[in-house]
PDB file of C-alpha atoms in Angstrom:
ATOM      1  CA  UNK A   1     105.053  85.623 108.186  1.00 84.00           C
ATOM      2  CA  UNK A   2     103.635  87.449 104.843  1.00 95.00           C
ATOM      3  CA  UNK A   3     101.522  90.462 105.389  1.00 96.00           C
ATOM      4  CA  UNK A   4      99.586  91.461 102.521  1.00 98.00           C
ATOM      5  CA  UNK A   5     100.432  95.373 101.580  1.00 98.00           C
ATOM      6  CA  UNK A   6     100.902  97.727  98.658  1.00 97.00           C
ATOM      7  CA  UNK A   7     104.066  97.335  96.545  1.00 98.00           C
ATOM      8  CA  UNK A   8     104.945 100.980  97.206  1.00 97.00           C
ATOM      9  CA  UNK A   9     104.884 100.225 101.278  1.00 98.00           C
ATOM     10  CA  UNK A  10     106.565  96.950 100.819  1.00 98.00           C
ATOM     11  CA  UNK A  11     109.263  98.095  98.946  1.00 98.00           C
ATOM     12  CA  UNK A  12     109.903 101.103 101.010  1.00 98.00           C
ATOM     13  CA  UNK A  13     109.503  98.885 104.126  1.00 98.00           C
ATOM     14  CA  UNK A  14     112.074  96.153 103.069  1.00 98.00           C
ATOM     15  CA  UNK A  15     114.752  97.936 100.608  1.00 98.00           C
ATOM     16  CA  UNK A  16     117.278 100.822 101.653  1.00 98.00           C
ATOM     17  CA  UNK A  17     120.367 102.417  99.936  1.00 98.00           C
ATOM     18  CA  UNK A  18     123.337 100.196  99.981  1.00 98.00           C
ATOM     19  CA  UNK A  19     121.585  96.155  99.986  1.00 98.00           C
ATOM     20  CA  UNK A  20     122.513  93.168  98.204  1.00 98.00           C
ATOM     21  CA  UNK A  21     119.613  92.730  96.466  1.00 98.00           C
ATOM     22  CA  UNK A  22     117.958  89.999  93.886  1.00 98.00           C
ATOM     23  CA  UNK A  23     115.484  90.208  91.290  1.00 98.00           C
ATOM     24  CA  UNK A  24     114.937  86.976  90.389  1.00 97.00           C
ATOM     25  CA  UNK A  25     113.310  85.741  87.126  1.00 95.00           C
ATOM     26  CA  UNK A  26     114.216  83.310  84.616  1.00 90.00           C
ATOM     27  CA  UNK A  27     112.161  83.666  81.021  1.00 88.00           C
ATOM     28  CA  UNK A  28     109.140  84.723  82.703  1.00 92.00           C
ATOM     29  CA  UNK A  29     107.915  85.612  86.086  1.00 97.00           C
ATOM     30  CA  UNK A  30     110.802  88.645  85.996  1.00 97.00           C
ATOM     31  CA  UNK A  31     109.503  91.306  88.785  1.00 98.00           C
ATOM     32  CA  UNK A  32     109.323  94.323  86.333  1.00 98.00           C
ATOM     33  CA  UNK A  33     106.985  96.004  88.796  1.00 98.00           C
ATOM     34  CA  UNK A  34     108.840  95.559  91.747  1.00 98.00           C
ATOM     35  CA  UNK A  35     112.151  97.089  90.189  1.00 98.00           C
ATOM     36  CA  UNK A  36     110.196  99.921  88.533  1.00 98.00           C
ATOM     37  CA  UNK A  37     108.965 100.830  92.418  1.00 98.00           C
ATOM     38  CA  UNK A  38     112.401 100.768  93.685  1.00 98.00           C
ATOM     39  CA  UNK A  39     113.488 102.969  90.731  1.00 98.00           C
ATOM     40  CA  UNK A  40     110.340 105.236  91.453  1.00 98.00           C
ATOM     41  CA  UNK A  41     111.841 105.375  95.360  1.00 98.00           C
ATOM     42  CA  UNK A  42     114.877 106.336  94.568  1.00 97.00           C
ATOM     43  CA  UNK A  43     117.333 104.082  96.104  1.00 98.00           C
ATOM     44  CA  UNK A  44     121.194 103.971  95.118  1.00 98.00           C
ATOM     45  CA  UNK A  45     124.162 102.312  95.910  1.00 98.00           C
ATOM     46  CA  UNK A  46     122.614  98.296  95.263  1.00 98.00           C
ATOM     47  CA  UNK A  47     124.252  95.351  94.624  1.00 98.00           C
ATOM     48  CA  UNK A  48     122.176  93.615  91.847  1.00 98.00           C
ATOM     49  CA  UNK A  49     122.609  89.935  92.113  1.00 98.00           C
ATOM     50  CA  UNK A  50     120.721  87.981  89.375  1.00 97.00           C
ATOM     51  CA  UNK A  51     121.525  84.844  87.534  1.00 95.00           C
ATOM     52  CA  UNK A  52     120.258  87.029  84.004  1.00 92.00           C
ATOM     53  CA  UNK A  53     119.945  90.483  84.087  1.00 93.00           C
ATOM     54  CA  UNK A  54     117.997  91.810  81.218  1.00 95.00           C
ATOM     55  CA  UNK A  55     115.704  95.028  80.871  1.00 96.00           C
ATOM     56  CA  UNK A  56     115.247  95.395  84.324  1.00 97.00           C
ATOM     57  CA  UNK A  57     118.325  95.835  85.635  1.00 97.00           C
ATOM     58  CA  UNK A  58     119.451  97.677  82.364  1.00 98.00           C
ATOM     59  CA  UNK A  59     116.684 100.212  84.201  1.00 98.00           C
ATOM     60  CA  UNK A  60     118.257 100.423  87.585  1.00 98.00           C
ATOM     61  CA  UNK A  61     121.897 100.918  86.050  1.00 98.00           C
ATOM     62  CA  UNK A  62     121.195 103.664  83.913  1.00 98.00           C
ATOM     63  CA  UNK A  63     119.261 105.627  86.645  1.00 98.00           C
ATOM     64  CA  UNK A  64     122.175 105.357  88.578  1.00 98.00           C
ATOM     65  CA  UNK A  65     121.513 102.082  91.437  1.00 98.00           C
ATOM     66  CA  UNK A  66     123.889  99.915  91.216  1.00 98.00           C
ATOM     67  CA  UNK A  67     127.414  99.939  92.534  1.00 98.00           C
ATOM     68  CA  UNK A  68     128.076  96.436  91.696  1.00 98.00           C
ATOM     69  CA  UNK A  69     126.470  93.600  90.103  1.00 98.00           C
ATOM     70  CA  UNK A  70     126.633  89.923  90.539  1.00 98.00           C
ATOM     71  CA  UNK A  71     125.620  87.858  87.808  1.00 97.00           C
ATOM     72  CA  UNK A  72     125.742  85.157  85.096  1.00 94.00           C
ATOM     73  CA  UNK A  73     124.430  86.086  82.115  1.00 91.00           C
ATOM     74  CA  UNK A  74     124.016  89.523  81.033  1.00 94.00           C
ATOM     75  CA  UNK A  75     121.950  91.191  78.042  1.00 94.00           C
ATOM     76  CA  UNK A  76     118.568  91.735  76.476  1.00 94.00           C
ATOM     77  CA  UNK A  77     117.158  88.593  75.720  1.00 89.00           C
ATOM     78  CA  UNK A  78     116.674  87.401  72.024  1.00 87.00           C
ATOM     79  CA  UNK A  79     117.767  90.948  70.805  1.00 93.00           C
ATOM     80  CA  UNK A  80     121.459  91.831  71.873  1.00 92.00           C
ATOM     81  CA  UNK A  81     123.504  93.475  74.348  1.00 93.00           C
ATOM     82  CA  UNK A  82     122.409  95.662  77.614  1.00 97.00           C
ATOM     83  CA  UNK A  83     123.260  99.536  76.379  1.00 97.00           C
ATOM     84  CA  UNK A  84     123.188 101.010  79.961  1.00 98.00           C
ATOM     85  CA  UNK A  85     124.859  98.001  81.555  1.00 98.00           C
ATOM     86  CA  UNK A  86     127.596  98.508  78.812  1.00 97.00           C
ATOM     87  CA  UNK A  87     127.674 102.496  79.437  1.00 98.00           C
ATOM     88  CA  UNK A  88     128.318 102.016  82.887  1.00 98.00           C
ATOM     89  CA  UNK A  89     130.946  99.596  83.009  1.00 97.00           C
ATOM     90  CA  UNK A  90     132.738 101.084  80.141  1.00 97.00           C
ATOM     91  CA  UNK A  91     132.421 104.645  79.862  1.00 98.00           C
ATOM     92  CA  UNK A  92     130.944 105.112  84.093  1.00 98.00           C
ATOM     93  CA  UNK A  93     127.923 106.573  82.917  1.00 98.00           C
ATOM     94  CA  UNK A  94     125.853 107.272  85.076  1.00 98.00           C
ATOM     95  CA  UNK A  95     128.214 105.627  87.815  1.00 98.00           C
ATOM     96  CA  UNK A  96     131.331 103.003  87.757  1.00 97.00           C
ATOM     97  CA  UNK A  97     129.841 100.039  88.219  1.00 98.00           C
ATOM     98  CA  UNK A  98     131.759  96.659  89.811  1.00 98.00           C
ATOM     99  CA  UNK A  99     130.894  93.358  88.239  1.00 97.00           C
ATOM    100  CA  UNK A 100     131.244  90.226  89.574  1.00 97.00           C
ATOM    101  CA  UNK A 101     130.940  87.465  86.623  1.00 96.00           C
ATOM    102  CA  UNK A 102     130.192  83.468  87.588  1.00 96.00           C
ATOM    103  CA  UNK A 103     128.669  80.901  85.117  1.00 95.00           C
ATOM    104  CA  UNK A 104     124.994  79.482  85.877  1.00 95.00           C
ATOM    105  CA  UNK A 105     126.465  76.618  87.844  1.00 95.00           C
ATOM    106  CA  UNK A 106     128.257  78.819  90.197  1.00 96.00           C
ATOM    107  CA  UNK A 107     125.414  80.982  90.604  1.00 97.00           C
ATOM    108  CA  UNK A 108     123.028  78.597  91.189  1.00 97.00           C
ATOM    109  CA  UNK A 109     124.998  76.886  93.415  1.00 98.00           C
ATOM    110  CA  UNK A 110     125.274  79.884  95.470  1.00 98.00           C
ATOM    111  CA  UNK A 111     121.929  80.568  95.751  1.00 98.00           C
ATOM    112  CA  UNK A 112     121.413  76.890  96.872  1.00 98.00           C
ATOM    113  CA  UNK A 113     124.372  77.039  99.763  1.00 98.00           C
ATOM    114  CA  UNK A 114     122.630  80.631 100.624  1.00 98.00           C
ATOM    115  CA  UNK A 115     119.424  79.229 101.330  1.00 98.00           C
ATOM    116  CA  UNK A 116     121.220  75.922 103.050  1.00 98.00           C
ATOM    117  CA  UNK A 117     122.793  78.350 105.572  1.00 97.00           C
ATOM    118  CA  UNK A 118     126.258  77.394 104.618  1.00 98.00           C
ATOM    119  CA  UNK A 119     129.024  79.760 103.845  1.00 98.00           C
ATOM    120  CA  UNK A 120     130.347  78.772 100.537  1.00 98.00           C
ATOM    121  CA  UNK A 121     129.382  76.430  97.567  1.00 98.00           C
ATOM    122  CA  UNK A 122     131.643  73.210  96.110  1.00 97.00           C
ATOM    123  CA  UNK A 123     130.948  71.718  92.838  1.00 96.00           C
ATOM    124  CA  UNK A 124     132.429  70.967  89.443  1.00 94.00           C
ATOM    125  CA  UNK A 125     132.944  73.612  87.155  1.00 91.00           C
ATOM    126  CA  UNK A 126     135.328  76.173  86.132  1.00 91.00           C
ATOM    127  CA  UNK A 127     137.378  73.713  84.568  1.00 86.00           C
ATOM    128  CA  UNK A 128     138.815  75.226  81.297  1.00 82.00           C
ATOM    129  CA  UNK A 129     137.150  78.800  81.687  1.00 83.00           C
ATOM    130  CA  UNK A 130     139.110  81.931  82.142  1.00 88.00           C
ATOM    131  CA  UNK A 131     136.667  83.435  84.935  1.00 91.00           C
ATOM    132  CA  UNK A 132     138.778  82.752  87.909  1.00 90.00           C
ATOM    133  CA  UNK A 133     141.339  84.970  86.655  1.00 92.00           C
ATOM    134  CA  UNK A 134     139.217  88.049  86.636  1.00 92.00           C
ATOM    135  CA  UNK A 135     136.998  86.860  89.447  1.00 95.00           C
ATOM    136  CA  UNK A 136     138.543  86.515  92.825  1.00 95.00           C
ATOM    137  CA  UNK A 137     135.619  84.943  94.388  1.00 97.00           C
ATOM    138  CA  UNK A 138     136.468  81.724  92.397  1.00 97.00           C
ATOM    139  CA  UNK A 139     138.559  79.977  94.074  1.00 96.00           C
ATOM    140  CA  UNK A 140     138.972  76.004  94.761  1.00 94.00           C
ATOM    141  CA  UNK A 141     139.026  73.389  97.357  1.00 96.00           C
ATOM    142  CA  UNK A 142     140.326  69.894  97.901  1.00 97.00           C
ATOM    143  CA  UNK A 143     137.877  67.266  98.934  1.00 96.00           C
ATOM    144  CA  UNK A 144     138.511  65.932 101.970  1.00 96.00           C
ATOM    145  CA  UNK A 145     137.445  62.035 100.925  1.00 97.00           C
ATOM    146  CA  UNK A 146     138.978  61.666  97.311  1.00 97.00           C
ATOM    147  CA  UNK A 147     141.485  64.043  97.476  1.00 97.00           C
ATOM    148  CA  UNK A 148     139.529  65.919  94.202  1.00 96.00           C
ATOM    149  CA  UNK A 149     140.122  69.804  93.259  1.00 95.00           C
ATOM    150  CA  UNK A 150     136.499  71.509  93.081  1.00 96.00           C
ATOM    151  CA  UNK A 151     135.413  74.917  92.649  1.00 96.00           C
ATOM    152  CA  UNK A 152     133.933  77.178  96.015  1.00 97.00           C
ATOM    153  CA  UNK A 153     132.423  80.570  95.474  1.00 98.00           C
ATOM    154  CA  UNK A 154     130.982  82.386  98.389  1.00 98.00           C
ATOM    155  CA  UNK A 155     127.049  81.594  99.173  1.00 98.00           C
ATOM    156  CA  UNK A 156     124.411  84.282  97.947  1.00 98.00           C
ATOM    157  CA  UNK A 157     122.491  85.631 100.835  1.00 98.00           C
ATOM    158  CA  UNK A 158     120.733  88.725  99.920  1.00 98.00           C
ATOM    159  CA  UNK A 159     119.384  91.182 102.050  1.00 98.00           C
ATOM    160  CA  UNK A 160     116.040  91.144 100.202  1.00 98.00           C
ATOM    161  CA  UNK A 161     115.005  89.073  97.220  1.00 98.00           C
ATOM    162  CA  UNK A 162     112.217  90.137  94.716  1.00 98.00           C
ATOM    163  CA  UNK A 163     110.215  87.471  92.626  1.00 98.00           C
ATOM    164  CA  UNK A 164     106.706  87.527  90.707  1.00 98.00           C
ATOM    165  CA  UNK A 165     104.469  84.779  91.035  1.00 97.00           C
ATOM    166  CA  UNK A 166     101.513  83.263  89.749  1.00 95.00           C
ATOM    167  CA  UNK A 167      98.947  83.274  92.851  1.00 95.00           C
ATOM    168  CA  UNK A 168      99.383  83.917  96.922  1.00 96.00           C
ATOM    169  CA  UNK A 169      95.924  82.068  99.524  1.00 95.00           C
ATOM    170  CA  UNK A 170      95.191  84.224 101.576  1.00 94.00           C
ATOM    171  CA  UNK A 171      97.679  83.213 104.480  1.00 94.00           C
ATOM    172  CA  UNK A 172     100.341  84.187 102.100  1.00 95.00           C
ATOM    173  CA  UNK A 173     101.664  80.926 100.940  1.00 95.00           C
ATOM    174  CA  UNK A 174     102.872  81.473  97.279  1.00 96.00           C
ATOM    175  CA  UNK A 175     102.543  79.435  94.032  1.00 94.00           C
ATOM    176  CA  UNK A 176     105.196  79.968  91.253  1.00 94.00           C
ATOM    177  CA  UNK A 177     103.907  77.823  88.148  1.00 91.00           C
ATOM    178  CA  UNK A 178     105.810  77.296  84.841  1.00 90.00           C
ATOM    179  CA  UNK A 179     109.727  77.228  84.732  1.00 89.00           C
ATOM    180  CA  UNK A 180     111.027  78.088  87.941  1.00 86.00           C
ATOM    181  CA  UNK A 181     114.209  78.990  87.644  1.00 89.00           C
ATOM    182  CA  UNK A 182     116.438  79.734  90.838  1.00 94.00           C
ATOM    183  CA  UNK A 183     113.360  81.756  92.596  1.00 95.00           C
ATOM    184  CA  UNK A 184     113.094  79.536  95.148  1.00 95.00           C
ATOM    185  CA  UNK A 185     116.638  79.360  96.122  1.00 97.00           C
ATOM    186  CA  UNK A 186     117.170  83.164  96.168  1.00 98.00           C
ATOM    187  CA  UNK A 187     113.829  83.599  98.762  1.00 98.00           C
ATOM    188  CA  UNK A 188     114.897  81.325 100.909  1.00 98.00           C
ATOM    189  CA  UNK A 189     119.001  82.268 101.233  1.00 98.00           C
ATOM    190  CA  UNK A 190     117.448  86.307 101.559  1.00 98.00           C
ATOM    191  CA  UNK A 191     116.725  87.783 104.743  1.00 98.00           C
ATOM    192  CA  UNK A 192     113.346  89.063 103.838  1.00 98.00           C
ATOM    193  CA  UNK A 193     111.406  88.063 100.917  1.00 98.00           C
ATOM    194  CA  UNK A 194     108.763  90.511  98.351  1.00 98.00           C
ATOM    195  CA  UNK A 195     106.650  88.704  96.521  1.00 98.00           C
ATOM    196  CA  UNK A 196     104.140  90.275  93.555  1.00 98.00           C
ATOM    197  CA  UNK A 197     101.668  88.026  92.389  1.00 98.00           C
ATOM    198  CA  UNK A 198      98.574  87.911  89.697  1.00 97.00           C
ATOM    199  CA  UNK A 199      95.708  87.296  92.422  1.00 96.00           C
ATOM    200  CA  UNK A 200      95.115  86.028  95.655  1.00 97.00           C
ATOM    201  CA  UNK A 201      93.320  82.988  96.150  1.00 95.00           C
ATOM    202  CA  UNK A 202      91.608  81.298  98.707  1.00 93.00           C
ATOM    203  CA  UNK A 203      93.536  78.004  98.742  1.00 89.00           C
ATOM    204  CA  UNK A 204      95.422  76.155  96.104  1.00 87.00           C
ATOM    205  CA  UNK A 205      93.662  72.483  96.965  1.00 81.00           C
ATOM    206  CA  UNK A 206      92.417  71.869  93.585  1.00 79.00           C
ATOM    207  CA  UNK A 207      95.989  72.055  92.268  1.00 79.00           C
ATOM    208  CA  UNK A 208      98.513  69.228  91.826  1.00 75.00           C
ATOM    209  CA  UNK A 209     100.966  68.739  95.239  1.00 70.00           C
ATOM    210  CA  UNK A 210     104.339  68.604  93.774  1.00 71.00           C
ATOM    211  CA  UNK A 211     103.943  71.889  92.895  1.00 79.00           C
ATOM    212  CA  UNK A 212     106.109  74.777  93.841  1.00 77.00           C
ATOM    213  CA  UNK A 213     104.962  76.356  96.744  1.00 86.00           C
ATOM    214  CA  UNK A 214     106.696  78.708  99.116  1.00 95.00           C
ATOM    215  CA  UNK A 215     105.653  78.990 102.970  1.00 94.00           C
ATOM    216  CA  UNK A 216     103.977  81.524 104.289  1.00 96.00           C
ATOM    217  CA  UNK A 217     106.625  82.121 106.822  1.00 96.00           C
ATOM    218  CA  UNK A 218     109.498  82.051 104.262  1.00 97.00           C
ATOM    219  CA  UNK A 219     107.915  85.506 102.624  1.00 98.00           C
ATOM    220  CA  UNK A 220     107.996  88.910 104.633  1.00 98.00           C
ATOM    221  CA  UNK A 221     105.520  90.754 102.268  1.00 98.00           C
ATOM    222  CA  UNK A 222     102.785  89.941  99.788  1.00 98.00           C
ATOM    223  CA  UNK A 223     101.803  92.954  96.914  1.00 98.00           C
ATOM    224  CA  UNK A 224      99.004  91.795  94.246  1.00 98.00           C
ATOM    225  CA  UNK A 225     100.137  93.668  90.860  1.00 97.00           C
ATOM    226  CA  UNK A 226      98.863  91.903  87.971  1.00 97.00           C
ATOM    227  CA  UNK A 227     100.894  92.259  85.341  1.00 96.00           C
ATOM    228  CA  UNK A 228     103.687  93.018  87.494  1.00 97.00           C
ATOM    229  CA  UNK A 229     106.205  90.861  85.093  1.00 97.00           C
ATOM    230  CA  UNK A 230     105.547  92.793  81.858  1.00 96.00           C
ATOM    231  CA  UNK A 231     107.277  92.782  78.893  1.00 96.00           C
ATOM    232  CA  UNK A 232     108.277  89.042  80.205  1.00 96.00           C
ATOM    233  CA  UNK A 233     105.654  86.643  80.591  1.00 96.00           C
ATOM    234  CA  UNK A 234     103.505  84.623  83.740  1.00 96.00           C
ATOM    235  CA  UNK A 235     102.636  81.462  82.627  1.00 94.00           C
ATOM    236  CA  UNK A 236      98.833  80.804  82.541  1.00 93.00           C
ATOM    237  CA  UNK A 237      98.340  84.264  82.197  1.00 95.00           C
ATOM    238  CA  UNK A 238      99.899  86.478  79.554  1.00 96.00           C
ATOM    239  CA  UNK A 239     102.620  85.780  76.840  1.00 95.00           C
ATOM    240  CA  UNK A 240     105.722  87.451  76.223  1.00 95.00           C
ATOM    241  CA  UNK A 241     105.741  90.839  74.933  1.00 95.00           C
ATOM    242  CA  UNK A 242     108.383  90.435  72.382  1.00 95.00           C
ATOM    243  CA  UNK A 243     108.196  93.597  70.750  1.00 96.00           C
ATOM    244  CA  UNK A 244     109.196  95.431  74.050  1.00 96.00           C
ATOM    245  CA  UNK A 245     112.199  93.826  74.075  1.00 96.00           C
ATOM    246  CA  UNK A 246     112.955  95.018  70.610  1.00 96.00           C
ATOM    247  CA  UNK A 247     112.160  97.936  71.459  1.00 97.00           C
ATOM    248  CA  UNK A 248     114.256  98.888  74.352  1.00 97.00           C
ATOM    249  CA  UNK A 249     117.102  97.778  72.197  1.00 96.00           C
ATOM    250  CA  UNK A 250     116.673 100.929  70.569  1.00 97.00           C
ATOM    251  CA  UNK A 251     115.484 103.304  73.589  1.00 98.00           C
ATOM    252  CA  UNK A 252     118.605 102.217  75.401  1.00 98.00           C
ATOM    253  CA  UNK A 253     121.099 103.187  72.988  1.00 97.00           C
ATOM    254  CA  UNK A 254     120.531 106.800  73.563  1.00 98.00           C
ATOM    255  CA  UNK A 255     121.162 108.060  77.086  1.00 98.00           C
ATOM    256  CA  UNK A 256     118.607 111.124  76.560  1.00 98.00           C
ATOM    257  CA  UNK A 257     115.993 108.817  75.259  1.00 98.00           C
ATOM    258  CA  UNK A 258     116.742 106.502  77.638  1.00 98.00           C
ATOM    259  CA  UNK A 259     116.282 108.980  80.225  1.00 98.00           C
ATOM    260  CA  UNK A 260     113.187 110.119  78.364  1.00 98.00           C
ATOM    261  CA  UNK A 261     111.553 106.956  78.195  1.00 98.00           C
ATOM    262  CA  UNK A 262     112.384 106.097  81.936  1.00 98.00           C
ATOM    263  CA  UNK A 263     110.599 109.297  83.237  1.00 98.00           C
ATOM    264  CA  UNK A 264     107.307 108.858  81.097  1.00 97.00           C
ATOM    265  CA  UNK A 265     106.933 105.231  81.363  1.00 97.00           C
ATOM    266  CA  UNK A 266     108.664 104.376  85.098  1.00 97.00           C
ATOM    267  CA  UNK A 267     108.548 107.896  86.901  1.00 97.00           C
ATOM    268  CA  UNK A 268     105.906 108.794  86.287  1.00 96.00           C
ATOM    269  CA  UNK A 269     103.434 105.618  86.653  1.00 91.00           C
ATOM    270  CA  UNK A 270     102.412 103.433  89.685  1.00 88.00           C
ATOM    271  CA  UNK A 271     102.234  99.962  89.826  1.00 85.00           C
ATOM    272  CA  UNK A 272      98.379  99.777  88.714  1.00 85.00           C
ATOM    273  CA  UNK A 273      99.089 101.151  85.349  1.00 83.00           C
ATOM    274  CA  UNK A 274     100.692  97.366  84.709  1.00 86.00           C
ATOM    275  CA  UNK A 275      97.669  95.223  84.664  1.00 79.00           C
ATOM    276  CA  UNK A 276      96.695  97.417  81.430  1.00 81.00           C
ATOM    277  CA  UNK A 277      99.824  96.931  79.754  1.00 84.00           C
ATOM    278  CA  UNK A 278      98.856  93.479  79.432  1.00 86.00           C
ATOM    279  CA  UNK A 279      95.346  93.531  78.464  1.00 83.00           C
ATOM    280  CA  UNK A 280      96.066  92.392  74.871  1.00 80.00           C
ATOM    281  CA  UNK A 281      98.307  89.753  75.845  1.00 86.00           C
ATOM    282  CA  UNK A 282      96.437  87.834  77.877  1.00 82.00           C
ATOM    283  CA  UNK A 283      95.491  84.484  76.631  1.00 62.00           C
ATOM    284  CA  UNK A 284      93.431  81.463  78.067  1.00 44.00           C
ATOM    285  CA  UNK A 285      95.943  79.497  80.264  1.00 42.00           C
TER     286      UNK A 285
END
């Protein structure tokens, strides 16, 4: 069941050196507070699973986190390529890094079989691409019934997920509003769940049924950090940030400035300094 606690405890509490670990977000709702905790704690030797890695795991690479990353789609959103991600894998600076390349199908479907308790995924795709030569975790399967060749890749089941949210009630059921993305999924196929949210409510009854809710016993710990998604966006709340991600274009390039930046702006700070970040983005939802 949720228990309601400060970011700092909850990632220190539910994190440690050498996890599989997602930070899910797609567009908006991207857990930019949450990563910049871990970062601020120190941990190494992470597998980074996320369907796009942008900024925030640009962050944890160049400090040094990752050993391997799991993803597919990778680079700054809008703007370009991911400077540290590229470092690393090409140049091992700070650290080699593995990566583990699937398209959006097979991720997705991953996340799905994760959170369905089964071992592997089957679907349709691959069919033309070149990934399966470079990725051994592509592989294929006959059906059983029509005698067709799919694709398998091994389920996602992280040891900890990471998502932002809109709102938690105060039992610690959460609502994620807006697109959703593959949040969802990667909560329920993890084996414990952080969630940072905007508020805490005391009920969402005045809000239509079919929305996405998830169970207060599918989330281990609750942290309220408004503004926790900055520079992306939480629908309802505050818009996208865009010149941020111009920005880091920029700040990335440099490893000094880079490093620079990261001690001033990540080090440095807690996770109250977000909800003044987005002060003049805030808009009427």
């Amino acid at each position: 069941m949720a228990k309601f606690m400060p970011l700092s405890q909850a990632v220190a509490e539910n994190l440690k050196d050498g996890d599989t670990v997602a930070f899910e977000g797609f567009t908006h709702l991207i857990p930019t507070a949450a990563v910049h905790e871990a970062i601020r704690q120190g941990f190494k030797d992470l597998t980074l699973i996320r369907m796009t890695p942008d900024l925030i795991y640009d962050q944890m690479i160049g400090m040094g986190m990752a050993k391997k990353i799991v993803f597919s789609y990778v680079g700054n959103p809008g703007v370009g390529l991911l400077r540290r991600a590229r470092d690393a894998i090409e140049n091992g600076w700070p650290r080699a890094v593995e990566v583990e390349e699937h398209s959006h199908a097979g991720m997705a479907n991953a996340y799905e079989a994760g959170a369905a308790g089964l071992p592997f995924a089957v679907f349709r795709g691959y069919r033309g691409a070149g990934l399966a030569e470079v990725n051994p975790n592509i592989r294929s399967v006959t059906c059983p019934f029509t005698g067709e060749k799919l694709a398998a890749v091994p389920a996602l089941r992280p040891d900890v997920t990471f998502i932002h949210a809109q709102k938690a009630d105060r039992k610690g059921n959460v609502l994620v509003e807006g697109i959703i993305g593959i949040q969802k999924e990667a909560v329920l196929a993890a084996k414990r769940a952080v969630v940072t949210v905007e508020e805490v409510v005391d009920d969402f009854a005045d809000l239509h049924p079919n929305l996405t809710v998830l169970p207060s016993w599918t989330i281990t710990a609750v942290s309220v950090v408004p503004g926790g998604a900055h520079p992306s966006y939480t629908h309802g709340y505050y818009i996208r940030d865009n010149a941020s991600y111009l920005e880091w274009d920029e700040i990335a390039a440099d490893r000094d400035k880079f490093r620079d930046w990261m001690q001033k702006n990540v080090i440095e700070k807690t996770a109250d300094d977000f909800a003044g970040r987005v002060t003049h983005l805030r808009k009427t939802a």
